[in-house]
Coordinates of C-alpha atoms and ligand atoms in Angstrom, one line a residue:
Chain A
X1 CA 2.8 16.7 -29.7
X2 CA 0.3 18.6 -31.4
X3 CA 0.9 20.0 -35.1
X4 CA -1.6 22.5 -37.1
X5 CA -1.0 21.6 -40.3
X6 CA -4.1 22.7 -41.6
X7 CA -3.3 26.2 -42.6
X8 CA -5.0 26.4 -46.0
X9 CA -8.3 25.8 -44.1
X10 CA -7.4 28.8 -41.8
X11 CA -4.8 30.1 -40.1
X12 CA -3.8 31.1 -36.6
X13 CA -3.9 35.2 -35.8
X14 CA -0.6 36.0 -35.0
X15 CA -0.2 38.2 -32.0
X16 CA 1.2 41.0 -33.3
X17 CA -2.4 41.0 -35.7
X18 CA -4.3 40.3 -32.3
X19 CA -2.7 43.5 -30.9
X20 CA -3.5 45.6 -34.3
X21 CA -7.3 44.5 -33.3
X22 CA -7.8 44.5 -29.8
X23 CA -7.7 48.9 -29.3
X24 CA -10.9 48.7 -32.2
X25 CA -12.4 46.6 -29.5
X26 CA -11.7 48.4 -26.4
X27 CA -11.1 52.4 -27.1
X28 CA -11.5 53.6 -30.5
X29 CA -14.5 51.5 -31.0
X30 CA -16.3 54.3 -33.1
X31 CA -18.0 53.9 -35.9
X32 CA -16.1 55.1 -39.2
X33 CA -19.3 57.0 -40.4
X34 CA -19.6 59.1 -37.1
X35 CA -18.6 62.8 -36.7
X36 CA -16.9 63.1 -33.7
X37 CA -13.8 62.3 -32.8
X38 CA -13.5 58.6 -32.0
X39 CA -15.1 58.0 -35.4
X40 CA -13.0 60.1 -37.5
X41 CA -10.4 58.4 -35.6
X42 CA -11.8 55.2 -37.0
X43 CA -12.4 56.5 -40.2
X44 CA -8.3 57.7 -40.2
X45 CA -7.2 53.9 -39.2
X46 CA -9.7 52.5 -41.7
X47 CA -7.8 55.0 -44.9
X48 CA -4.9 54.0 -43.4
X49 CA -5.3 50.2 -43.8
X50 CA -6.8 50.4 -47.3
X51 CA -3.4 52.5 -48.2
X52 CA -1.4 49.5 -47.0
X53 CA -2.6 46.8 -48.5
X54 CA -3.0 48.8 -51.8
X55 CA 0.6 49.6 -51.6
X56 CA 1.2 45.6 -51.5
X57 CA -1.2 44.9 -54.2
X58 CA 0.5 47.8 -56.1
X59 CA -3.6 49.1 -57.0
X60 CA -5.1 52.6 -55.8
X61 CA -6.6 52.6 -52.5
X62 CA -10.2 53.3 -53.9
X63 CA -9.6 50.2 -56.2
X64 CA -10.1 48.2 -52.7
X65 CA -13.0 47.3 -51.2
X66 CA -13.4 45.4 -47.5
X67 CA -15.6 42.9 -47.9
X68 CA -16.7 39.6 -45.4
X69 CA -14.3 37.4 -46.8
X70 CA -13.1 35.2 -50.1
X71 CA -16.9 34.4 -51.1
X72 CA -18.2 37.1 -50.6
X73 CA -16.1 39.0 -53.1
X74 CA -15.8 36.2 -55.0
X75 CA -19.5 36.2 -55.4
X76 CA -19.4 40.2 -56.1
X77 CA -16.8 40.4 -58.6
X78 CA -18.2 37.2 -60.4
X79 CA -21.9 39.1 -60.9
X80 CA -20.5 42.3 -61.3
X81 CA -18.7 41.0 -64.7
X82 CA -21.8 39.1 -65.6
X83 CA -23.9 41.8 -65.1
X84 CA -21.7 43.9 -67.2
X85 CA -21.8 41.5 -69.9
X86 CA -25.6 41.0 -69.8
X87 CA -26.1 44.7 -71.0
X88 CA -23.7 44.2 -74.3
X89 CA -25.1 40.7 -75.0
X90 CA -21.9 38.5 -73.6
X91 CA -23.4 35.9 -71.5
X92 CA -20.2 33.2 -71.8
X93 CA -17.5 32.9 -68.9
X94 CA -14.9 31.1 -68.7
X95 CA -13.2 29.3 -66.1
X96 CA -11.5 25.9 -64.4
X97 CA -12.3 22.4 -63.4
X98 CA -10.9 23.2 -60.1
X99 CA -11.9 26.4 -58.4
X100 CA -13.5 26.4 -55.3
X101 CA -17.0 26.4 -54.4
X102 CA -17.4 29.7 -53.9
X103 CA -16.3 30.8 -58.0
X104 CA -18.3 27.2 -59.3
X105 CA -21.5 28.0 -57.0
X106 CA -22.2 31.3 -58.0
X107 CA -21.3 30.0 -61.8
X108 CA -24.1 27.4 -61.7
X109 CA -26.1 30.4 -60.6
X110 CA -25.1 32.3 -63.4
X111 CA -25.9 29.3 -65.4
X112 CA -29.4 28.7 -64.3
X113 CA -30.1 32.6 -65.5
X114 CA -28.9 31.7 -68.9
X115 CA -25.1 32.4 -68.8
X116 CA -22.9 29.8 -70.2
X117 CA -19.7 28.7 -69.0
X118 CA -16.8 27.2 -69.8
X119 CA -14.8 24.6 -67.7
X120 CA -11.3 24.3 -68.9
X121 CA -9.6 20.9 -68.2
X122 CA -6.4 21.1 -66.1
X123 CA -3.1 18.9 -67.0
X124 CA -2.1 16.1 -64.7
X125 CA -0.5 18.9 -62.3
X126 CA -3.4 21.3 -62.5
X127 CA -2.4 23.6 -64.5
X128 CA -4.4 25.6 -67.7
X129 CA -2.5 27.4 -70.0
X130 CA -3.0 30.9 -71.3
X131 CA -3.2 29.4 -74.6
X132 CA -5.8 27.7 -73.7
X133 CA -7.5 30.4 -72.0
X134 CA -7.0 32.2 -75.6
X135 CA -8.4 29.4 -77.6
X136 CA -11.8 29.5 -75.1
X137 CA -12.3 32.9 -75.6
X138 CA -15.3 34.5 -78.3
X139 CA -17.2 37.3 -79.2
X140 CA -19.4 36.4 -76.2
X141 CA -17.2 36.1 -73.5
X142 CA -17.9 38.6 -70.6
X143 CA -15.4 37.2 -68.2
X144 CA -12.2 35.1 -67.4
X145 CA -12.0 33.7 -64.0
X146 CA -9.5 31.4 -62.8
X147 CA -7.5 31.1 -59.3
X148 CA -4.0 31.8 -58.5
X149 CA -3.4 29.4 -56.4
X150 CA -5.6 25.9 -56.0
X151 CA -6.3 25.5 -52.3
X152 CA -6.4 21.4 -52.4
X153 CA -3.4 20.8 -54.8
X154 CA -1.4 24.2 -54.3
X155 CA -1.1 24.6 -58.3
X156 CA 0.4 28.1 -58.7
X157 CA -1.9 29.1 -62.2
X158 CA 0.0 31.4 -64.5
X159 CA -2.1 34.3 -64.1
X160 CA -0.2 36.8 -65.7
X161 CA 0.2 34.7 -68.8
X162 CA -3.7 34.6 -68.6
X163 CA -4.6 38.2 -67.7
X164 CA -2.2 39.2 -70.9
X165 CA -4.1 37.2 -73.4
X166 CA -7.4 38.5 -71.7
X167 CA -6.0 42.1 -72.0
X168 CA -5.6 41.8 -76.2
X169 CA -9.3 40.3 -76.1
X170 CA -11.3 43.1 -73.8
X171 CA -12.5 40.2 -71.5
X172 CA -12.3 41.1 -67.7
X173 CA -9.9 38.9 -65.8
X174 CA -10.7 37.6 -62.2
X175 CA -8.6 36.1 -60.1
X176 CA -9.2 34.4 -57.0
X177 CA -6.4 35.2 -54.5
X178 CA -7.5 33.3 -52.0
X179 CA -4.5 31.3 -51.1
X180 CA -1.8 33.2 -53.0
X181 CA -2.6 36.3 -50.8
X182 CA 0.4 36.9 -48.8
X183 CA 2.1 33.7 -49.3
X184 CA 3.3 34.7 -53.3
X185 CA 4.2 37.8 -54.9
X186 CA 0.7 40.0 -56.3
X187 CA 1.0 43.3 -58.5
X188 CA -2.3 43.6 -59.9
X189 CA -1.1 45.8 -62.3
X190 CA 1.8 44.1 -63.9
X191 CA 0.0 40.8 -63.8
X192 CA -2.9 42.1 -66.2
X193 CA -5.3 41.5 -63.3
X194 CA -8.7 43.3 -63.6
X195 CA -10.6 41.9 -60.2
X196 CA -9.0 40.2 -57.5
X197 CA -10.2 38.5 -54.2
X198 CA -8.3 37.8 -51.1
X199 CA -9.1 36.6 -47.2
X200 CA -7.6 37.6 -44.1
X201 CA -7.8 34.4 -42.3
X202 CA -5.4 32.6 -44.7
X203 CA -2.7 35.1 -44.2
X204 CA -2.8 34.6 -39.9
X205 CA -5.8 37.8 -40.2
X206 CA -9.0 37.0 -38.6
X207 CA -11.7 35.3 -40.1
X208 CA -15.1 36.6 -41.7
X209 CA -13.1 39.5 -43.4
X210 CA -11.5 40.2 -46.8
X211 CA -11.1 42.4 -49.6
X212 CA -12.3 43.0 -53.2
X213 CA -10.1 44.5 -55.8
X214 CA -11.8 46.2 -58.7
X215 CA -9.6 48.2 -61.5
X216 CA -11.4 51.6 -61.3
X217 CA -13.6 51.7 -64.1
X218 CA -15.4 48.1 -64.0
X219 CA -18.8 48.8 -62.7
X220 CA -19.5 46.8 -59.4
X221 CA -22.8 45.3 -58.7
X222 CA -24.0 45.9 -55.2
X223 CA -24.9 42.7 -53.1
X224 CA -25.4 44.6 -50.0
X225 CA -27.5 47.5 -50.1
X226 CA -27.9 49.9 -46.9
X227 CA -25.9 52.7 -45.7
X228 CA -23.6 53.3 -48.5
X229 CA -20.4 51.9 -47.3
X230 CA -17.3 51.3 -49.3
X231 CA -18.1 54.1 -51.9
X232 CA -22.4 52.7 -51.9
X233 CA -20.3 49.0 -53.2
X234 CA -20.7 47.8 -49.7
X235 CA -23.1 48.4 -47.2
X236 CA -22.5 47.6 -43.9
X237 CA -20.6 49.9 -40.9
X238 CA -17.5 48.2 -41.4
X239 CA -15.8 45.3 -39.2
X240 CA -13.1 47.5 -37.9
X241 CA -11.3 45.2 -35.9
X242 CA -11.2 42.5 -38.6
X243 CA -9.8 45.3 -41.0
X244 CA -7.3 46.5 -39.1
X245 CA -6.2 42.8 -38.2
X246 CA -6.2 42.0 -42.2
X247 CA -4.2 45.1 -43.2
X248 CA -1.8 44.2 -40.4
X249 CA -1.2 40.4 -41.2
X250 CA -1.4 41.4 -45.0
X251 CA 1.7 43.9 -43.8
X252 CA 3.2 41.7 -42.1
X253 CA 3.0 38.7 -45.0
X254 CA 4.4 40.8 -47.7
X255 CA 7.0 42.5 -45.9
X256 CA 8.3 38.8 -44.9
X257 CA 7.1 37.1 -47.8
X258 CA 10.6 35.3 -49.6
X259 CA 11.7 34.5 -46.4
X260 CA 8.7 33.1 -45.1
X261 CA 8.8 30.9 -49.0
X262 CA 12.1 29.7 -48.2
X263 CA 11.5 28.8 -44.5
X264 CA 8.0 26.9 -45.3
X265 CA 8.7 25.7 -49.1
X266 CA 12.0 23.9 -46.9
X267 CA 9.7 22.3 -44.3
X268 CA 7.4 21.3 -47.6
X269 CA 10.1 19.7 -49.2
X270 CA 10.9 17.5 -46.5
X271 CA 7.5 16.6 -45.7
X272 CA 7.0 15.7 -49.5
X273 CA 10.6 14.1 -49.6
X274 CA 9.5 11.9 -46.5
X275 CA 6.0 10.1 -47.4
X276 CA 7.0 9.9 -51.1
X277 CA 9.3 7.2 -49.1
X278 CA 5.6 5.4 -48.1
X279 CA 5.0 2.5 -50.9
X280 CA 2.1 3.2 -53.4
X281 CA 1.4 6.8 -53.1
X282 CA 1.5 9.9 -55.4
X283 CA 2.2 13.5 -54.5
X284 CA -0.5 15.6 -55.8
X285 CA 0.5 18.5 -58.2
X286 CA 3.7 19.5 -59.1
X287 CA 6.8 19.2 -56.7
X288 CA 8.3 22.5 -57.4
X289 CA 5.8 24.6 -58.7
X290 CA 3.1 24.9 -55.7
X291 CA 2.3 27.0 -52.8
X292 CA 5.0 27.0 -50.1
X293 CA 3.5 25.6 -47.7
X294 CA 1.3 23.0 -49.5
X295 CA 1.9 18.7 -49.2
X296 CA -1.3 16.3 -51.0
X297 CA -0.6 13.1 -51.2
X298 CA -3.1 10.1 -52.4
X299 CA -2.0 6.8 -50.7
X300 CA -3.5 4.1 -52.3
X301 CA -6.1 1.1 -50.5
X302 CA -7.0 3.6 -47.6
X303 CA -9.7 6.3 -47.1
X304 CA -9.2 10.0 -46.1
X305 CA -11.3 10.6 -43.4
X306 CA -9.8 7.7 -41.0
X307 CA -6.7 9.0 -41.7
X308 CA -7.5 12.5 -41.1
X309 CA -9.4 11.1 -37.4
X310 CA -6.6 9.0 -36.5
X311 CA -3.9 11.8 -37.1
X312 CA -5.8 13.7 -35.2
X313 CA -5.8 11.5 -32.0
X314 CA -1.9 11.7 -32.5
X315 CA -2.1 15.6 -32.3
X316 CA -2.0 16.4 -36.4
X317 CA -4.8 18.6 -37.8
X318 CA -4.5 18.0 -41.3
X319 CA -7.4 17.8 -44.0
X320 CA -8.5 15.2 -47.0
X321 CA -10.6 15.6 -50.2
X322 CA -12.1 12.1 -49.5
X323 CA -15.9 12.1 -50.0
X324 CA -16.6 11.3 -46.2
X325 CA -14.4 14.1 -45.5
X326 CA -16.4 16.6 -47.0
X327 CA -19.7 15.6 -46.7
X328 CA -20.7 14.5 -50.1
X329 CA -20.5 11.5 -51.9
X330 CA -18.2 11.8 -54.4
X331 CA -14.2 13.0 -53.9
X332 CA -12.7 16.3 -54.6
X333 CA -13.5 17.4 -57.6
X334 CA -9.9 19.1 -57.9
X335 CA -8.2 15.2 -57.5
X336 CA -10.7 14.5 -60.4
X337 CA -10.0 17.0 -62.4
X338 CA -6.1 16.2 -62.6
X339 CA -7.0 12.6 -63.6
X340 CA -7.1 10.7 -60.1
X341 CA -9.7 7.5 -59.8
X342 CA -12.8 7.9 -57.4
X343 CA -10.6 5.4 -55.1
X344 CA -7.4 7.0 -55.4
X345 CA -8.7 10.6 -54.9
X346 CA -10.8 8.7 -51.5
X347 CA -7.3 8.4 -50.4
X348 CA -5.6 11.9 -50.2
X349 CA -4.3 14.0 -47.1
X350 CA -3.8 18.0 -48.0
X351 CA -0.6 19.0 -44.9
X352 CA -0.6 23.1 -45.6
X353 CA 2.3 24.7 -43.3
X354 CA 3.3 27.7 -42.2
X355 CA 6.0 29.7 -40.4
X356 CA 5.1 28.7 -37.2
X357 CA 5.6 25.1 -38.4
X358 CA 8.9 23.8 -37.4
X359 CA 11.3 21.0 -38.6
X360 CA 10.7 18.9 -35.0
X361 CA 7.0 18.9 -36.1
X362 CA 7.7 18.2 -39.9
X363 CA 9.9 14.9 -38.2
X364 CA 6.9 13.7 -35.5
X365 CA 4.5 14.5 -38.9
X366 CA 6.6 11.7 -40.5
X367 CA 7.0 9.6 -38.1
X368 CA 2.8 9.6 -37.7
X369 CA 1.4 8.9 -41.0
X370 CA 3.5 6.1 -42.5
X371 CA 2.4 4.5 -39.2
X372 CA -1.2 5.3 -39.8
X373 CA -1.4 4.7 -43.8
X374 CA 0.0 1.2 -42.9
X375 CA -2.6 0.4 -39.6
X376 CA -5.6 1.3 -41.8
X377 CA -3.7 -0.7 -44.9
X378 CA -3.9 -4.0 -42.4
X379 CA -7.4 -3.6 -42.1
X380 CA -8.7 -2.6 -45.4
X381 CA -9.8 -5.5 -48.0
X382 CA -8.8 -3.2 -50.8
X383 CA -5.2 -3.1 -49.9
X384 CA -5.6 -7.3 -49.2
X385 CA -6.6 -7.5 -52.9
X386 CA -3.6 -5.2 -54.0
X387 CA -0.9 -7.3 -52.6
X388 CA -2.5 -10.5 -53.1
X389 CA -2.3 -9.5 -56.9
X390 CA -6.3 -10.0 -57.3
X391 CA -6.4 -6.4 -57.9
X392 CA -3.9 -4.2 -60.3
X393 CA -1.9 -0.8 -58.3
X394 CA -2.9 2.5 -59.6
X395 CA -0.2 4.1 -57.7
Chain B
X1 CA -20.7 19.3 -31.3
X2 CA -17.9 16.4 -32.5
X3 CA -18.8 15.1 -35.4
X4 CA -18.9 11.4 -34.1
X5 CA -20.0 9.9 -30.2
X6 CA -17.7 8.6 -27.9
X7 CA -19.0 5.2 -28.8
X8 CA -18.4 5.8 -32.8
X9 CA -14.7 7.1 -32.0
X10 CA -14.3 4.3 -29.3
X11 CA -15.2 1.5 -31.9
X12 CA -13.0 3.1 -34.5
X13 CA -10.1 4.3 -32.3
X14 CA -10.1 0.4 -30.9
X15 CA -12.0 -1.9 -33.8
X16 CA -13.5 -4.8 -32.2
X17 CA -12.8 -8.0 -33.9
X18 CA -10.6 -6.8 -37.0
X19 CA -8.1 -8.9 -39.3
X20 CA -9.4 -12.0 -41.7
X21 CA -10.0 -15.6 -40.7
X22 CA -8.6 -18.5 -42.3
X23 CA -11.1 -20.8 -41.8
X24 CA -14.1 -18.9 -42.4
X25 CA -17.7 -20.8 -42.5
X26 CA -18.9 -17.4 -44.5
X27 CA -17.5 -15.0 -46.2
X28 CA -19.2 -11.5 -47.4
X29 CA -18.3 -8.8 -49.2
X30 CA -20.4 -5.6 -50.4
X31 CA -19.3 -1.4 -51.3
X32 CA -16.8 -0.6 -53.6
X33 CA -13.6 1.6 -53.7
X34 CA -15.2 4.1 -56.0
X35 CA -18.3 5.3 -53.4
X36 CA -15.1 4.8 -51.1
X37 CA -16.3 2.2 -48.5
X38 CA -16.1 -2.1 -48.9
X39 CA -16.9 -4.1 -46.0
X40 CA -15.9 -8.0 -45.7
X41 CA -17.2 -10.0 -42.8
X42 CA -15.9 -13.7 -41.9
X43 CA -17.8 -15.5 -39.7
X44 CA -17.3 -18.9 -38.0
X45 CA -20.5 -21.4 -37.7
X46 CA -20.7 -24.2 -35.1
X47 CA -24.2 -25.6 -34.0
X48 CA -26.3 -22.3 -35.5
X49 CA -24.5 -19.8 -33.6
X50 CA -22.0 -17.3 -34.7
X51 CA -18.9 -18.9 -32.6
X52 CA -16.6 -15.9 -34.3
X53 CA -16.7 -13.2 -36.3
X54 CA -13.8 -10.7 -38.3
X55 CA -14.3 -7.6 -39.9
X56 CA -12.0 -6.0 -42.9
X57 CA -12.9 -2.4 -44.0
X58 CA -11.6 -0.1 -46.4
X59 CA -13.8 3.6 -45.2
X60 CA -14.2 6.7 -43.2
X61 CA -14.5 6.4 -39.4
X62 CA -18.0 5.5 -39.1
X63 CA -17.7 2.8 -41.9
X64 CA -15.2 1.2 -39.2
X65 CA -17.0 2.0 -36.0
X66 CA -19.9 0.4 -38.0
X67 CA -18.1 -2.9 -38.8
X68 CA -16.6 -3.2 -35.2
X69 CA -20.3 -2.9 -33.6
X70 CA -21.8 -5.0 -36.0
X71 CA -19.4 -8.1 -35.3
X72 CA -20.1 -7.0 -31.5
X73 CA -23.6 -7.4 -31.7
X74 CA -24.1 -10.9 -33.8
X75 CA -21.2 -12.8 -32.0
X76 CA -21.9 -15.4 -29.8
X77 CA -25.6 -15.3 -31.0
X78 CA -28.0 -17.6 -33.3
X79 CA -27.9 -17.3 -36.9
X80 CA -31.6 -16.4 -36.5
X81 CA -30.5 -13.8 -34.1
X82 CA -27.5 -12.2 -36.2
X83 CA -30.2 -12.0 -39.1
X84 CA -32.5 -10.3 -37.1
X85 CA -29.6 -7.3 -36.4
X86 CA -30.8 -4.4 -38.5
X87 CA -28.8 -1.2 -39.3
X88 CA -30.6 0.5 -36.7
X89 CA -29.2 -1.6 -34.1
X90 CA -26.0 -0.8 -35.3
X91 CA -26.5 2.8 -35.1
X92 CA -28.1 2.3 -31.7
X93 CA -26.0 1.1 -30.2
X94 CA -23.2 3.8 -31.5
X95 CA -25.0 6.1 -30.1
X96 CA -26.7 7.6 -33.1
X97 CA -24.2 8.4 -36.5
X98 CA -24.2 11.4 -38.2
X99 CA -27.2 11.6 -41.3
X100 CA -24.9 11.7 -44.1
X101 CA -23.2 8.5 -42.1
X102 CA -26.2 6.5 -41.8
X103 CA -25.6 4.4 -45.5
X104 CA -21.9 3.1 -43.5
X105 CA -25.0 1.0 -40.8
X106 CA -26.5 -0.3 -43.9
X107 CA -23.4 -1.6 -44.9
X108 CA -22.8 -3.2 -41.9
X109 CA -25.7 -5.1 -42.0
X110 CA -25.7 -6.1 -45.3
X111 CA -21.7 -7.5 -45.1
X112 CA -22.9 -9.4 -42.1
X113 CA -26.0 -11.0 -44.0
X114 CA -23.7 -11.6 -47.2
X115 CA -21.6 -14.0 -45.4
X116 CA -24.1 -15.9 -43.2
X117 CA -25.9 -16.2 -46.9
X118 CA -22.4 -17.5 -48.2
X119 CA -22.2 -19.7 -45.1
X120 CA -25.8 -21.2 -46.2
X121 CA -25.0 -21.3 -50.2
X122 CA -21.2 -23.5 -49.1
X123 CA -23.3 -25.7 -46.3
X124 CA -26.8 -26.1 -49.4
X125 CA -29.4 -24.9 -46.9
X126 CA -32.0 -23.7 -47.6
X127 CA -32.7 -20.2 -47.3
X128 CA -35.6 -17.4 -47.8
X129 CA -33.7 -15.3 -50.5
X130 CA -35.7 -12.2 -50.0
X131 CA -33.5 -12.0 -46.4
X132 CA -30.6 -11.0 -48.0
X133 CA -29.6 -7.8 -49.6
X134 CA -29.4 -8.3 -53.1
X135 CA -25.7 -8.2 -54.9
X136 CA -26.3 -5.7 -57.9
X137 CA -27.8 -3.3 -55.1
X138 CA -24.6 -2.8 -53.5
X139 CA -23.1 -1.9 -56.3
X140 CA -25.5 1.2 -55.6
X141 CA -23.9 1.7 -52.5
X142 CA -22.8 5.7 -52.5
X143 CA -26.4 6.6 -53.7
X144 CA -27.7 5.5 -50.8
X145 CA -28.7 8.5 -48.2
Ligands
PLP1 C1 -9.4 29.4 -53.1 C2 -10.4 29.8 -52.1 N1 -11.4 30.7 -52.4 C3 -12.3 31.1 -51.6 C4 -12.3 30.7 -50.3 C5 -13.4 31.3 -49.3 O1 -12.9 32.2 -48.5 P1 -13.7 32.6 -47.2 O2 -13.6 31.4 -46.3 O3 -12.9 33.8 -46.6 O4 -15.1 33.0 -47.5 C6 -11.3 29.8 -49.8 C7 -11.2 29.3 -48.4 O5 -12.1 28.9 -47.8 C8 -10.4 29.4 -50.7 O6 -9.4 28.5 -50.4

């Protein structure tokens, strides 16, 4: 059998997004900018997809910029607000232990030129509060910026909670969307959110596009100078086929969000219900309050990046935040942040579903990984000193 | 490209001389769980040559593969011979590991010459101690690379 279970990493385009794509490929391949017909026709498709997918962030179309992806407007709305604070003398942001690399890179950037920044600790479950955002906050803060939704640990972050206390302090409020996008419920407007960034290729779009949201108003710094695309925000003749894939998976999402919840947050809870059966493991995160379709687990006396290979010979894409697995040396520094040991957080598999998932594969998924966690128990002298008693459980 | 040769997935997929030994001549262990690798060897010593040899290992698949080459390559041999097995022989004869991988060979090597060292300290022979990795060094493990 094989199982893609790896669906916060990226996600399959769904055909009905393929078939939104393929005519920008074959006939109306003009470019937006031109003047005769095929381009205007392009430029029509292109309004027509920034309408939708204001409509389901509930922002103004011209509030929306295309962009290459999560980083990129990541990394644009991130400088814009520190660019903006520079010029009134606010050079503090503020932000988690847990975003991802694309929010903490260009931070240490930001850093380096002189900005300082502010790493709130998350609880056990990964979660900040908005009093604690509150509490952060001072004369010299130029921006907020904390995820939805963590893409390790599926924390849901209460971002509306956070955007209202950033609100009564005039201190821009990014969020990014990353992995919330068309998986939970966005309203920019009624959750107090100022910049927002979101990827197509987590919601079954394509990959290498996404979108910017900027409350009209905020000056945007330009990263990408040229021929004065997205209202001179963005140059670059825009990727019209990845466009008009996002805006029809980001349709497509929204319009099917709560079932989609309550079809993948069921295959969750099994999964999650099933391997907290294997001895000595935690779930990561809260059980309830999470991403639909997100399972990490640490299992204790075994390393990630086995796992992850021998899954894989069964079939099972799934993902760890092991050091091995991501090419550094120490673990994910999300599984830190909550409060996991270097050799527990070694230990963790990240299953994210979706609703092509199905219970059969949820069922051969645990079959599979008791049987692996306990092969790679048998052979690891950690585990040996664990149930020997030399050593103490953590788990 | 895949991250790891066929040989590397080979060794791990079907570890070569895994599980503990009872009667072990030697015994060596070196990592730790925090860098997220430990590698034990046991090896059994009849007329200065390695008779048999076990591997345990907690790590990533090329901390594994590693450990099943190494107990490939030094069984069967002299002690002088399974001393003179470097961490490029491991990685040899894998077929090359990834850059970032290459610290899981060094391991290897230096479980294997841990436990023919313990197999001299039980037996009080003599030994050249500048042959054998030195303990507090592995504790240094994960900066290695
Ligand atoms: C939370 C989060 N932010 C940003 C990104 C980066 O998005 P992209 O791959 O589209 O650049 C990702 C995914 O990789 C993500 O999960």
């Amino acid at each position: 059998m094989f199982v893609y279970a790896d669906n916060a990493a990226t996600s399959k385009v769904s055909p009905a997004v393929l078939d939104a794509m393929l005519p920008f490929l074959k006939d109306t391949y003009g470019n937006p900018s031109s003047l005769h017909t095929m381009g205007q026709k392009a430029a029509e498709h292109l309004l027509a997809a920034r309408e939708s997918m204001a409509r389901h962030l509930n922002c103004e179309p011209k509030e929306l910029y295309f962009t290459s992806g999560g980083s990129e407007s990541d990394n644009q709305a991130i400088i814009s607000a520190a660019k903006v604070g520079a010029r009134r003398n606010k050079k503090h942001i503020i932000t988690t232990a847990i975003e991802h690399h694309a929010v903490l890179h260009t931070l240490a950037q930001l850093e380096r030129e002189g900005y300082t920044v502010t790493y709130l600790p998350v609880s056990s479950t990964g979660l900040v509060t908005a009093e604690q955002v509150k509490e952060a906050i001072t004369e010299e803060t130029c921006l907020v910026t904390i995820m939805y939704a963590n893409n390790e640990i599926g924390t849901i972050l209460p971002v509306k909670e956070i955007g209202a206390v950033c609100k009564e302090k005039g201190v821009y409020f990014h969020t990014d969307a990353v992995q919330a996008a068309g998986h939970i419920h966005i309203d920019v407007k009624d959750q107090n959110i100022d910049m927002l960034s979101l990827s197509a290729h987590k919601f079954h779009g394509p990959k290498g596009v996404g979108a910017l949201y900027v409350r009209s108003g905020i000056p945007i710094t330009v990263l990408i100078n040229g021929g004065g695309q997205e209202k001179g925000k963005r140059s670059g003749t825009e990727n019209m086929p990845g466009i008009m894939g996002m805006a029809k998976a980001f349709d497509d999402a929204c319009n099917n969000i709560d079932a989609n919840a309550a079809k993948v947050g069921a295959l969750r809870d099994k999964l999650i219900a099933g391997l907290s059966k294997i001895p000595h493991c935690a779930l990561n995160s809260d059980p309830k309050l999470r991403l639909p379709g997100n399972v990490n687990f640490c299992f204790e006396g075994i390393e990630g990046e086995s796992l992850l290979l021998l899954l894989d010979s069964k079939g099972i894409c799934a993902s760890s935040g092991s050091a091995c697995a991501s090419g550094s040396l120490d673990p994910s520094h999300v599984l830190l942040a909550i409060g996991r040991p270097h050799e527990i957080a070694h230990g963790s598999l990240r299953l994210s579903l979706c609703e092509y998932n199905t219970e059969e594969e949820m069922d051969y998924i645990l079959q599979e990984v008791p049987k692996v966690v306990e092969y790679l128990r048998n052979m690891s002298p950690m585990w040996k000193d664990l149930i020997s008693g030399k050593k103490n459980f953590t788990l | 490209m895949a991250l790891y040769t066929d040989t590397v997935m080979d060794h791990f997929l079907n570890p070569r001389n895994v599980g503990s030994m009872e009667d072990a001549d030697g015994v060596g262990e070196v990592g730790n769980a925090k860098c997220g690798d430990i590698m034990k060897m046991y090896v059994k010593i009849k007329d200065n040559v390695i008779e048999d040899v076990r591997f345990e290992t907690f790590g990533c698949g090329s901390a594994i593969a590693s450990s099943s080459m190494a107990t490939e390559l030094i069984k069967g041999k002299t002690i002088e011979e399974a001393l003179a097995v470097t961490n490029k022989d491991v990685v040899n004869a894998l077929g090359g590991l990834p850059a970032i991988k290459l610290h899981c060979s060094v391991l290897a090597e230096e479980a294997l010459k841990t436990a023919i060292k313990d197999y001299y300290d039980k037996n009080g022979i003599e030994y050249d101690h500048t042959q054998f990795p030195d303990c507090d060094a592995c504790e240094h493990g994960c900066h290695m690379v």
